[in-house]
Coordinates of C-alpha atoms and ligand atoms in Angstrom, one line a residue:
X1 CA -21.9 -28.3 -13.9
X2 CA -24.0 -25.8 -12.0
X3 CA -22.2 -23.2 -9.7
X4 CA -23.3 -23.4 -6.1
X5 CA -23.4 -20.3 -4.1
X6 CA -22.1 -21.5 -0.7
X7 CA -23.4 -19.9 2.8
X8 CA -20.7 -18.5 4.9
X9 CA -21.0 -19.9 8.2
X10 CA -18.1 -19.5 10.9
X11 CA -15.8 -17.9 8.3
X12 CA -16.5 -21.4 5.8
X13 CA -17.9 -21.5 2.9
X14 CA -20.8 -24.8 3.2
X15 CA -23.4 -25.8 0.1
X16 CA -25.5 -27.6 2.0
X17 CA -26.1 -30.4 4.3
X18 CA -26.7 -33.4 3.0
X19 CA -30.2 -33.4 1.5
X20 CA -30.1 -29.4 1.2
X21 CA -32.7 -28.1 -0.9
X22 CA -31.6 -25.5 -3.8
X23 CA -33.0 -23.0 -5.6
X24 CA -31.9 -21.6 -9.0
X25 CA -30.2 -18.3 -9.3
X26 CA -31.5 -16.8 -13.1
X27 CA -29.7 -14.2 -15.1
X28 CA -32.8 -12.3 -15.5
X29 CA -31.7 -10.6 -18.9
X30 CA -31.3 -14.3 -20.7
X31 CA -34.3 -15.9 -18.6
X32 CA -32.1 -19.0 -17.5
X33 CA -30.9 -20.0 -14.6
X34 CA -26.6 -19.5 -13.8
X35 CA -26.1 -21.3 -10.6
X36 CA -28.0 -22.6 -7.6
X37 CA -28.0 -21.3 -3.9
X38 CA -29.0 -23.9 -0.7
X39 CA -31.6 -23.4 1.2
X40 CA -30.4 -23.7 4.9
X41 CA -32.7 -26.1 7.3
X42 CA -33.6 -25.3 10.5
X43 CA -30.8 -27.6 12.1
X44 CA -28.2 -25.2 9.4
X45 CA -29.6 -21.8 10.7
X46 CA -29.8 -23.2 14.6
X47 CA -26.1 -24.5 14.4
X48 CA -24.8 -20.8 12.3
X49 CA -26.7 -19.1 15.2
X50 CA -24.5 -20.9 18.0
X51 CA -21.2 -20.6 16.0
X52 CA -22.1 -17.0 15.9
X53 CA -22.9 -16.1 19.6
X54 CA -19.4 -18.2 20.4
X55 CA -17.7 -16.0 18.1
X56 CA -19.5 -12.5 19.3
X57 CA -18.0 -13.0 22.7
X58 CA -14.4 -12.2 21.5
X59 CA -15.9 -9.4 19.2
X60 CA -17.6 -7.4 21.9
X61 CA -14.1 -7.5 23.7
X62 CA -12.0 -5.4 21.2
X63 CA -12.8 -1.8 22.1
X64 CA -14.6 -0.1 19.2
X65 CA -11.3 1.1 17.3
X66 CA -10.5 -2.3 16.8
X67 CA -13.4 -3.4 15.4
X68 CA -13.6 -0.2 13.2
X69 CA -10.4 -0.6 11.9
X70 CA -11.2 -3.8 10.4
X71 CA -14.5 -2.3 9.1
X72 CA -12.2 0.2 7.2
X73 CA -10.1 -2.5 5.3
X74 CA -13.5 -4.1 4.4
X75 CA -14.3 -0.6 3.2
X76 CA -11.3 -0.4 1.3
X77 CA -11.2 -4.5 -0.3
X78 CA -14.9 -3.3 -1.4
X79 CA -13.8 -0.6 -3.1
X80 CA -11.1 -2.1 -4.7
X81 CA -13.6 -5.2 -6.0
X82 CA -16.0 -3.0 -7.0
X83 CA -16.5 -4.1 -10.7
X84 CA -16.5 -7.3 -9.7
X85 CA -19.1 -7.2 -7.3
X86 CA -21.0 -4.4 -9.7
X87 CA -20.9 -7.0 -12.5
X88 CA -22.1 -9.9 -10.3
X89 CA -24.7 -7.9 -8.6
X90 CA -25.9 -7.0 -12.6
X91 CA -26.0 -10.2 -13.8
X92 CA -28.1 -11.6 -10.7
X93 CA -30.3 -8.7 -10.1
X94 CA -30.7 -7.3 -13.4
X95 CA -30.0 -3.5 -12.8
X96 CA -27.4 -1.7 -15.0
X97 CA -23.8 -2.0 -13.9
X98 CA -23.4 1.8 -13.4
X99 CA -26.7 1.3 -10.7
X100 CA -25.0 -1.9 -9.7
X101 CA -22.4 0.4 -8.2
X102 CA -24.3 2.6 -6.8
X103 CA -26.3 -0.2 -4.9
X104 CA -22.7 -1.1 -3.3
X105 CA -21.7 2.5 -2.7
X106 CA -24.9 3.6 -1.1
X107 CA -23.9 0.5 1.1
X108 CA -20.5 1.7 1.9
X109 CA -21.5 5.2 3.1
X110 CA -22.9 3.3 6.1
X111 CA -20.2 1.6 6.5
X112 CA -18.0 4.7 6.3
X113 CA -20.6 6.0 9.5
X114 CA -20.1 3.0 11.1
X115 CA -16.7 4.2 11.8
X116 CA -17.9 6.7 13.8
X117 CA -18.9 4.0 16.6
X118 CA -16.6 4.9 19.4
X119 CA -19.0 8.3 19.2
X120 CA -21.9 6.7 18.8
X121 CA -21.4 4.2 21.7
X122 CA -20.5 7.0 24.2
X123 CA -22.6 6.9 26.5
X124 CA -23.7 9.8 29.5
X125 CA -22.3 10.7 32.2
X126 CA -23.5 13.0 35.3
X127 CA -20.9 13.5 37.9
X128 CA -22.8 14.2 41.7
X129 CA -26.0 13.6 41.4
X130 CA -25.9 13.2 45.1
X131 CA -23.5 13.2 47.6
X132 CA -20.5 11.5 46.3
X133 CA -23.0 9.3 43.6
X134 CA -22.9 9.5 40.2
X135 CA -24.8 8.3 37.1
X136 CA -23.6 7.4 33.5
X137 CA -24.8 5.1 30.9
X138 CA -23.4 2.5 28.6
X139 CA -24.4 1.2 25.6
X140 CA -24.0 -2.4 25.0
X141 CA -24.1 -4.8 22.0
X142 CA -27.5 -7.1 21.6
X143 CA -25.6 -10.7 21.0
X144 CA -26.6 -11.9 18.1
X145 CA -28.3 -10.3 15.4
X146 CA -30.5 -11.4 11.8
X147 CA -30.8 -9.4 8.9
X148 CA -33.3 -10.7 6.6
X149 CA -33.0 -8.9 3.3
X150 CA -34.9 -8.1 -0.2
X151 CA -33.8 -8.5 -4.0
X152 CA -33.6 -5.0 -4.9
X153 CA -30.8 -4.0 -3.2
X154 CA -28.4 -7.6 -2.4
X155 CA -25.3 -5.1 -1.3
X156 CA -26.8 -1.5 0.2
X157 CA -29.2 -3.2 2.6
X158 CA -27.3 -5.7 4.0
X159 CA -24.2 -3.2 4.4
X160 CA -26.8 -1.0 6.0
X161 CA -27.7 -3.8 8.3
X162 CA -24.3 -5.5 9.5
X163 CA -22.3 -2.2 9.2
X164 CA -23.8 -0.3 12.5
X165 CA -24.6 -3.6 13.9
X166 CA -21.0 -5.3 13.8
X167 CA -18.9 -1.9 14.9
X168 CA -21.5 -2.4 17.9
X169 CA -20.3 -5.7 19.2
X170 CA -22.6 -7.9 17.7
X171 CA -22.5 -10.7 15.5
X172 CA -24.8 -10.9 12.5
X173 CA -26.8 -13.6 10.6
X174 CA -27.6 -12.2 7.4
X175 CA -30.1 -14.1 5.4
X176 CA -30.1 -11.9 2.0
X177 CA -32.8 -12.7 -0.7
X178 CA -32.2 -15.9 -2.4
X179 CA -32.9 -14.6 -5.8
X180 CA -29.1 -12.7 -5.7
X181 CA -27.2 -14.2 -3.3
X182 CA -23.6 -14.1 -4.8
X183 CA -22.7 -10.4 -4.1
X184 CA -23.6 -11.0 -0.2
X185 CA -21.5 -13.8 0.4
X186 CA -18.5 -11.8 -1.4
X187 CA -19.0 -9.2 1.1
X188 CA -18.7 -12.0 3.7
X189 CA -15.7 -13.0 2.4
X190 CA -14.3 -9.8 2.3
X191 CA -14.8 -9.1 5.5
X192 CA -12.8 -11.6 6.4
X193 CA -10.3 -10.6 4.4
X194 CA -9.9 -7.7 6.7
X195 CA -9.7 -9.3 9.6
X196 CA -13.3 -9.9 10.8
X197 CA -13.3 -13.2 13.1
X198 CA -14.6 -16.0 11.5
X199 CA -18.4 -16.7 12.9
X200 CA -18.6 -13.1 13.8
X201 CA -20.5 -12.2 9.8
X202 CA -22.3 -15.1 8.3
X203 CA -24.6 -15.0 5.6
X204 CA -27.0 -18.4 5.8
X205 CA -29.3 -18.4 2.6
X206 CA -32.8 -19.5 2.7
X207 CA -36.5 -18.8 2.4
X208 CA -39.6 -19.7 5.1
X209 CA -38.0 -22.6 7.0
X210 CA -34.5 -20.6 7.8
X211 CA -37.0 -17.3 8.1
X212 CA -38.9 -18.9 10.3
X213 CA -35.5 -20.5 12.7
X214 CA -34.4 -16.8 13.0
X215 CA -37.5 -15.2 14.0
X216 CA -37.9 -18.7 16.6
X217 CA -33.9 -18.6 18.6
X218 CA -33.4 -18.0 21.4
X219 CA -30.4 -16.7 21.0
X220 CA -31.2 -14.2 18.5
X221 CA -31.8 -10.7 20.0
X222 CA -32.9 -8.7 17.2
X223 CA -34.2 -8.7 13.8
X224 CA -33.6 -6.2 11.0
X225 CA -36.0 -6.8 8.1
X226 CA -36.2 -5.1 4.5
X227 CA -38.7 -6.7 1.9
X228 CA -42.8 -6.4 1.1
X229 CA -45.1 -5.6 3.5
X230 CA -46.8 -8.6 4.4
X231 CA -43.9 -10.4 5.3
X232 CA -43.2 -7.3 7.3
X233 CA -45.4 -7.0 9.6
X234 CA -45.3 -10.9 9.7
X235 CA -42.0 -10.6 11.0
X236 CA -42.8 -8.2 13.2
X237 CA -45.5 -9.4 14.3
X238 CA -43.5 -13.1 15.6
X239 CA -40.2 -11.2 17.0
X240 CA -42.9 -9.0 19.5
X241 CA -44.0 -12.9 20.5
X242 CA -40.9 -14.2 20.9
X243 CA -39.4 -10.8 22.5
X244 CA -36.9 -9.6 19.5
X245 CA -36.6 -6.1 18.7
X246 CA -37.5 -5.6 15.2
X247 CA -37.4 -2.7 12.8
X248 CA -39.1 -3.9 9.2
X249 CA -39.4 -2.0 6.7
X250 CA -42.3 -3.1 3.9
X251 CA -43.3 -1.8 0.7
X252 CA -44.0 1.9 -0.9
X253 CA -46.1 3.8 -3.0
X254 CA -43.5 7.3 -3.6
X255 CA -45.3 10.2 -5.0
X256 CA -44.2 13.2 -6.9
X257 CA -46.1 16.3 -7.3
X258 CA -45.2 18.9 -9.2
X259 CA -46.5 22.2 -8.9
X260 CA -47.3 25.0 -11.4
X261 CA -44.4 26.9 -10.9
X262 CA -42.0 24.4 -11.1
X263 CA -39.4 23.9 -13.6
X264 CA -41.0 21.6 -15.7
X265 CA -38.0 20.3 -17.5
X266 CA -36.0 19.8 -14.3
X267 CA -38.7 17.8 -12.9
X268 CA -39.6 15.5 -16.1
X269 CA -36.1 14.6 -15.7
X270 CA -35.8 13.7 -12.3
X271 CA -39.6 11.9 -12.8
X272 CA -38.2 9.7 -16.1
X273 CA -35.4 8.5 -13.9
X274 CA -37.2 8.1 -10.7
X275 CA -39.7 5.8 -12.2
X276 CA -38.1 3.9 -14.7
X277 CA -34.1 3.7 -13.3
X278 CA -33.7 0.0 -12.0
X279 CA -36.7 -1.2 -13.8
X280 CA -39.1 1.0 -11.2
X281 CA -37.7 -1.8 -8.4
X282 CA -36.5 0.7 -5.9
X283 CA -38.7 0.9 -2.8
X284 CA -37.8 4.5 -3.4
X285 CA -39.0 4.8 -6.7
X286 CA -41.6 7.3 -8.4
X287 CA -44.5 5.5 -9.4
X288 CA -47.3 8.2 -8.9
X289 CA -46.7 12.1 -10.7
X290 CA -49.2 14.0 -9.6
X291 CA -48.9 17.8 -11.5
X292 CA -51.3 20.6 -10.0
X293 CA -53.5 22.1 -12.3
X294 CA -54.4 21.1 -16.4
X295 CA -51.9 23.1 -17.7
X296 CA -49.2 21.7 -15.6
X297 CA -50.7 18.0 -16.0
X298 CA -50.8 18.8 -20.3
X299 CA -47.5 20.1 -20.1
X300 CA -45.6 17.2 -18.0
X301 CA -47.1 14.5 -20.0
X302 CA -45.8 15.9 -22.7
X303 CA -42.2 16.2 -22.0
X304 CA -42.5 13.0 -20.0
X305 CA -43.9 11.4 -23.6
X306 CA -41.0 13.0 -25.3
X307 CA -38.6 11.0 -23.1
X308 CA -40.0 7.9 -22.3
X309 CA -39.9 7.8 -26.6
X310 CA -35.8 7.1 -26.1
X311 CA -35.4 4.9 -23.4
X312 CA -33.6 2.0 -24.3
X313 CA -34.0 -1.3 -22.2
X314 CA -31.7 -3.9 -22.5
X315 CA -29.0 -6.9 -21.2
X316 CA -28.0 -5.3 -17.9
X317 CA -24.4 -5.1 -18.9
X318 CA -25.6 -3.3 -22.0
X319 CA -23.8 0.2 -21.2
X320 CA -26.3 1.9 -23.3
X321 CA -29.0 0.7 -21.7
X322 CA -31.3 2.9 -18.9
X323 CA -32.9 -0.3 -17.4
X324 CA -32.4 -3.7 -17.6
X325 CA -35.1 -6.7 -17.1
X326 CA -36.9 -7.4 -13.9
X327 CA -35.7 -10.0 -11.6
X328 CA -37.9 -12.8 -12.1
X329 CA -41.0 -14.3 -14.6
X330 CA -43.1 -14.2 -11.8
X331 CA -42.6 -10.3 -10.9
X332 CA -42.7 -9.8 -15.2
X333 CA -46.1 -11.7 -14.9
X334 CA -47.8 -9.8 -12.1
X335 CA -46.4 -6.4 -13.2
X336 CA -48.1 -7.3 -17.0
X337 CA -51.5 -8.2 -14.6
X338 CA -51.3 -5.1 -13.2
X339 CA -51.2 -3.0 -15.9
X340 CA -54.1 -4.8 -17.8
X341 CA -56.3 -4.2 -14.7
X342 CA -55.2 -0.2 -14.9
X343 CA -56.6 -0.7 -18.7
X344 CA -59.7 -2.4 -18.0
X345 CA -60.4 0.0 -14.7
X346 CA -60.3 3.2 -17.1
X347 CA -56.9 4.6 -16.8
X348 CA -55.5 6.3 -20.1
X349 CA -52.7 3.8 -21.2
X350 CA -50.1 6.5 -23.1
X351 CA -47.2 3.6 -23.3
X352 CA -48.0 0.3 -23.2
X353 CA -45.1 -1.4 -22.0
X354 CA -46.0 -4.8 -22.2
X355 CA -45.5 -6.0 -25.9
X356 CA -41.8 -3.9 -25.5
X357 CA -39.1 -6.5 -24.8
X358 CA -35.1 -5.4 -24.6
X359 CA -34.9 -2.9 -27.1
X360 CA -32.1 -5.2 -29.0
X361 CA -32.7 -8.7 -29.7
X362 CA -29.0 -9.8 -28.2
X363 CA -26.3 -8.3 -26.3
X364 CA -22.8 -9.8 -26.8
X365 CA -24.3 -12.3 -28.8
X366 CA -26.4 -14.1 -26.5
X367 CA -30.2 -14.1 -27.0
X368 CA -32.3 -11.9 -25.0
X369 CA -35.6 -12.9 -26.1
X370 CA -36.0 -14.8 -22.8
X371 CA -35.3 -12.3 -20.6
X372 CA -37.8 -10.6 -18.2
X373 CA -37.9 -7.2 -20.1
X374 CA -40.8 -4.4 -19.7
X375 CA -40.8 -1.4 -21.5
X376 CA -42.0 1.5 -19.8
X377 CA -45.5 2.7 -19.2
X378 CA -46.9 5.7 -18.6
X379 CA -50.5 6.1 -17.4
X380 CA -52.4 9.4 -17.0
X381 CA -55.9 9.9 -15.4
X382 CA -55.6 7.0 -12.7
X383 CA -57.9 7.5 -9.5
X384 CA -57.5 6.4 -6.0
X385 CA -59.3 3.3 -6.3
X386 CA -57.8 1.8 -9.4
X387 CA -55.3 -1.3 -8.6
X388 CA -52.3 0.0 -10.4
X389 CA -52.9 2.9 -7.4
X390 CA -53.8 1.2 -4.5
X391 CA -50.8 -1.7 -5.3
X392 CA -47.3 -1.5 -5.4
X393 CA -46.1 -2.5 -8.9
X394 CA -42.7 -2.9 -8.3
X395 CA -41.7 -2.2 -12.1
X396 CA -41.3 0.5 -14.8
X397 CA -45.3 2.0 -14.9
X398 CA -45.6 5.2 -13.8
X399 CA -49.3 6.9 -12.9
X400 CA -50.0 10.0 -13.5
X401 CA -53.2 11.6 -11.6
X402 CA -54.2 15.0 -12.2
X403 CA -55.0 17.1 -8.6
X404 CA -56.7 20.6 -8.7
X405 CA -55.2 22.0 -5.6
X406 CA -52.0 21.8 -3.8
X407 CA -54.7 20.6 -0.7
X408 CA -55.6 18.1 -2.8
X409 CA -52.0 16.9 -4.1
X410 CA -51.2 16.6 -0.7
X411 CA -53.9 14.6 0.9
X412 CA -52.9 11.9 -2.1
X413 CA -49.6 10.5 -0.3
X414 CA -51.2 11.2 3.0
X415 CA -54.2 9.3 3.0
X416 CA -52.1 6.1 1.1
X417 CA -51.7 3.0 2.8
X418 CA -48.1 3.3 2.7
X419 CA -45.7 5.9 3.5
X420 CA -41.9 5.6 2.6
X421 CA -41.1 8.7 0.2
X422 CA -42.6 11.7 -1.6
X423 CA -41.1 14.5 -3.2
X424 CA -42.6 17.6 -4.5
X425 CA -41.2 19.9 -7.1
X426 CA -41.5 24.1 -6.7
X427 CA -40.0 27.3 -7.0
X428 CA -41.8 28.3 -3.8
X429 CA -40.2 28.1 -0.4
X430 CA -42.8 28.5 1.4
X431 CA -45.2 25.9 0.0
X432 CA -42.6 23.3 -0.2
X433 CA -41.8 23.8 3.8
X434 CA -45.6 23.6 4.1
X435 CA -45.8 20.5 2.1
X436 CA -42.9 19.1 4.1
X437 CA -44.2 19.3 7.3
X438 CA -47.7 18.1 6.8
X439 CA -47.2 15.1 4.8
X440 CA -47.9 12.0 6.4
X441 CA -44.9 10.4 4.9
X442 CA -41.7 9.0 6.8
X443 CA -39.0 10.8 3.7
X444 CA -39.4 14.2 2.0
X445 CA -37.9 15.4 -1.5
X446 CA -38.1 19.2 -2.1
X447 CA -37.0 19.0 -5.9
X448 CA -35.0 15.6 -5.3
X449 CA -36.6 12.9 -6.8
X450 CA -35.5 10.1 -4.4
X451 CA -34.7 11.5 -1.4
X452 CA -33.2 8.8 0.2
X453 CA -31.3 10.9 3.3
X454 CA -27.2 10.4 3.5
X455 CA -25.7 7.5 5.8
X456 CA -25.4 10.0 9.0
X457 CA -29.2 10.7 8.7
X458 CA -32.3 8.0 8.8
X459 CA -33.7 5.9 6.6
X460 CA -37.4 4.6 7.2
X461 CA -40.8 4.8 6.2
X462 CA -43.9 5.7 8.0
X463 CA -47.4 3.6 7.9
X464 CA -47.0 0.1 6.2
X465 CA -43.9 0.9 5.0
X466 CA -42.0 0.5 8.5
X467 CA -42.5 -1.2 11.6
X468 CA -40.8 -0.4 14.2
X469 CA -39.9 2.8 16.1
X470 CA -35.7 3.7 15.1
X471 CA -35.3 3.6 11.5
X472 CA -32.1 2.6 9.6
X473 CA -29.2 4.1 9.5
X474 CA -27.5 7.5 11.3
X475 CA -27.7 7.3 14.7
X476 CA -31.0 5.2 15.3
X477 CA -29.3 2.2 13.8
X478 CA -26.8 2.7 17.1
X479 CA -29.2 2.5 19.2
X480 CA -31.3 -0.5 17.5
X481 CA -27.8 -2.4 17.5
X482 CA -27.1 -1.6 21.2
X483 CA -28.7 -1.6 24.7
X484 CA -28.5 0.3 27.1
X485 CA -26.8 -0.2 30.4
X486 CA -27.2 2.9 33.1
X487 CA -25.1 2.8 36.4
X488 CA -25.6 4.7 39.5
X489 CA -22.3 4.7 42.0
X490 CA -21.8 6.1 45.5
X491 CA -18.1 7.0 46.5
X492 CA -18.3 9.5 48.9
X493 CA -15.0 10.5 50.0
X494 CA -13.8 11.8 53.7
X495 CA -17.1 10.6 55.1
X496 CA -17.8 7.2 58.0
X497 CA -21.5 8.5 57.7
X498 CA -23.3 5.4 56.4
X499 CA -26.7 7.0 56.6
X500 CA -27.8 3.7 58.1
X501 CA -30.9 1.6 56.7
X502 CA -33.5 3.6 54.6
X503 CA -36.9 2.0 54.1
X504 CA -37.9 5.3 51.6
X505 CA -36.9 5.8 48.3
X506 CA -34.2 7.5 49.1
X507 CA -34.3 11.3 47.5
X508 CA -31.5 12.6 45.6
X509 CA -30.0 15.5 47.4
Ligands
NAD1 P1 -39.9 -10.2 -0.1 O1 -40.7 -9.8 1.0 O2 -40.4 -11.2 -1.1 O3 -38.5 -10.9 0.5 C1 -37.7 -10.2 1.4 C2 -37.1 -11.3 2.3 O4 -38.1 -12.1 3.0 C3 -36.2 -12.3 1.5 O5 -35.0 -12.5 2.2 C4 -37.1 -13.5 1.4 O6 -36.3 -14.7 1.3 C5 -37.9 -13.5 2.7 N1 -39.2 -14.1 2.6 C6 -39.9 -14.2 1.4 N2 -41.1 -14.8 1.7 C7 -41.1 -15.1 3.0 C8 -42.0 -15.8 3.9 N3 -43.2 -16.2 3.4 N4 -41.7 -15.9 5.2 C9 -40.5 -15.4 5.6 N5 -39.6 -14.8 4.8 C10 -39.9 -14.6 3.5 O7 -39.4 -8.9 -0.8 P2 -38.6 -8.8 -2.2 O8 -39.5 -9.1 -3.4 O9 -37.3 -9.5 -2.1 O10 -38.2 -7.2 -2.2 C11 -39.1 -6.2 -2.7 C12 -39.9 -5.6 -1.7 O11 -39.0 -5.0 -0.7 C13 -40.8 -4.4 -2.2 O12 -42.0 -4.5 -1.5 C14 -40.0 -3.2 -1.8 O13 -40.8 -2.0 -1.6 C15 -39.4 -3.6 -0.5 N6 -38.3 -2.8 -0.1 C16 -38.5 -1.9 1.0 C17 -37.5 -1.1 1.4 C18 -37.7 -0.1 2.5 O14 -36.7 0.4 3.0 N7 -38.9 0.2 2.9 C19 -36.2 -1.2 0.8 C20 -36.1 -2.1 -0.3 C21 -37.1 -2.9 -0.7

């Protein structure tokens, strides 16, 4: 019989209300399906949603240690699960186990900041501002808050989400990507585990319809949103009618350029890994390598030749493998489309990764000639109009696009439609500071090939890639999570002096 992944809704696990729809959850390195997930209704999402807000009132009462300190056994029952949820996360997802647990790590690190919420919720304070009055602030939890969350990262981005947003006060519905759903309900569980109140985390699986009840409650107060950019702005677009705060952050388009001085090797490294680790599915990946200057184009190509040559894809458990399989047929069949159009637009195709499956036929003895595997592929001379440029691929195809300038290299990431991460590799100080500071791009790599910044900094991306104004993560995700609350108080001491009526503003002095 086929395994159902059950929502989590008021600290129960549910599969569905009678007449739930399903959808099938594949193990993308066999190609077949390995359990089902419901799709919640709008009555299911409407009825978590009021569980939720009953349950937040108790939350916001603990004082922040409290909560934190349950936040630090979840930390710790992660941690000591971690295989389990790696090797769950692999099989559903498709990325290696070793990047399975860095997907779950990179989630804890929030959590870890999260800790740091009796700081973060301090609020200000200024003692007289008049006679006998003073001021201070308070921040305050929303209520209730979604998460609505993509299928490249099923642990990081929801920890990223609930962490700051729980050790605020709030409650969370977190509606995580339908195509791996397992490893977020485990982190439900867990949660519980350590003590969270049940109906305080719940994780409601879905697509449109339950989408759709968030964005429309009443009762939800904000909506944090990771996935492709039209949904994006979508969901931006209905939480500004409905009067939700929303940060959502949509797809990229991550450049690397590499200048003449830089040290080649180093960089063809960090560029093979960048664009082909997790299948190319990062939304911080490298897909564009842009080398100033011939020489430095003729040189990187071929060092980047010379590794691409022992890459080995294969089952996502595989330990020898770099990359697994994508996630779905569809997202094989549209990355394959993509690449044909690069071909038929002009672009030099120096890999052709299409007619590579899993570089071994089985793993463990099961088949993999089903599975959604791409080799990689490695384009040089693409131009700004070409589709594989223009589009986000979402897979292992890296372009390569030769600039004569470093004015020139950077106007590329500038003047794209998107603008999540770039990095730029150079022995010069001076130019990479330069470089820093002028591109129009939310994060910046100076010889880091992903620079996605630590927990206690920010995470966001600027132009399609993020609506929004506070980005994720580090303090900003505080102050999405919160409101706040600013009191003015007048105690004057040794003083019958009412001042009588004023019909002015009055003036602080
Ligand atoms: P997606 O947009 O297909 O799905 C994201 C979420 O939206 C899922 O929970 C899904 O169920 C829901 N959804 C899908 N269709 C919907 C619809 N019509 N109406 C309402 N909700 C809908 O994204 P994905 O394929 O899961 O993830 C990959 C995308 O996410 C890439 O574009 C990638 O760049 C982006 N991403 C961005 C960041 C970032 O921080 N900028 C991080 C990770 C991933």
């Amino acid at each position: 019989m086929t395994r159902t992944i059950p929502h989590l809704i008021n600290g129960t696990a549910t599969e569905g209300n009678e007449g739930a729809r399903f959808a099938d959850v594949m193990n993308p390195s066999l190609g077949k399906a390995q359990a089902r997930v419901p799709l919640a209704s709008t009555e299911e999402v409407n009825e978590a949603i009021r569980q939720a807000a009953k349950a937040q009132e108790g939350w916001a009462k603990l004082n922040p240690q409290r909560r934190i300190r349950i936040i630090m056994k979840w930390i710790q029952l992660i941690n000591d699960n971690m295989d389990e949820l790696a090797k769950l996360l692999s099989l559903e997802h498709g990325k290696t186990f070793i990047d399975a647990k860095g997907d779950i790590s990179r989630g804890v690190d929030v959590l870890e900041f999260a800790l740091g919420a009796p700081h973060q919720l301090k609020g200000e304070y200024s003692d007289a501002v008049g006679t006998g009055i003073d001021t201070y602030s308070m921040r305050q939890p929303l209520g209730v808050v979604a998460g609505i969350t993509p299928f490249n990262f099923p642990a990081m981005i929801p920890l990223w989400q609930s962490g700051p947003a729980l050790a605020a006060g709030n409650a969370v519905i977190m509606k995580p990507s339908e195509r791996d759903p397992s490893v977020p309900v485990r982190l439900g569980e867990l949660f519980l585990e350590a003590g969270g109140p049940a109906g305080v985390l719940n994780v409601v699986h879905g697509d449109k319809e339950a989408v759709d009840a968030i964005l429309d409650s009443e009762i939800i107060q904000a909506v944090g949103f990771v996935g492709s950019t039209g949904i994006a702005q979508y969901i931006y677009e209905r939480c500004a009618a409905t009067g939700k705060r929303a940060q959502c952050f949509g797809g990229a388009k991550n450049h690397m350029i590499i200048l003449p001085d830089a040290d080649l090797d180093r960089a063809a490294d960090a560029l093979v890994g960048a664009a082909y680790g997790s299948a190319g599915e990062r939304c911080m990946a490298i897909s564009v390598a842009v080398p100033v200057g011939q020489k430095t184009a003729d040189t990187l190509r071929e060092k980047m030749l010379e590794r691409i040559d022992k890459l080995k894809v294969g089952h996502s458990l595989d330990p020898d493998a770099d990359y697994g399989p994508v996630v779905s047929a569809d997202a094989l069949a549209r990355i394959k489309k993509l690449i044909g159009e690069g071909v038929d637009a002009g672009a030099e195709i120096l890999v052709d990764g299409r007619e590579n499956g899993a570089t071994d036929e089985s793993f463990e003895s099961e088949s993999l000639a089903e599975g959604y595997f791409i080799g990689p592929t490695f384009f040089d001379h693409v131009t700004p109009k070409m589709s594989i440029y223009t589009e986000e691929i979402f897979g292992p195809v890296l372009c390569m696009m030769r600039a004569e300038s470093f004015e020139e290299a950077l106007a590329l990431p500038s003047e794209h439609v998107y603008g999540n991460g770039v990095s730029i590799f150079t022995r010069n100080g001076a130019a990479a500071r330069e470089f820093a500071r002028r591109v129009q791009v939310g994060m910046v790599g100076v010889n880091v090939p992903i620079p996605v910044p630590i927990a206690y900094h920010t995470f966001g991306g600027w132009k399609a890639s993020g609506f929004g104004d506070l980005n994720q993560h580090g303090p900003d995700s505080f102050r999405f999570y919160t409101r706040t609350k600013t009191v003015t108080s007048s105690w004057p001491f040794d003083t019958d002096d009412h001042g009588g009526a004023d019909f002015a503003m009055p003036l602080m002095d």
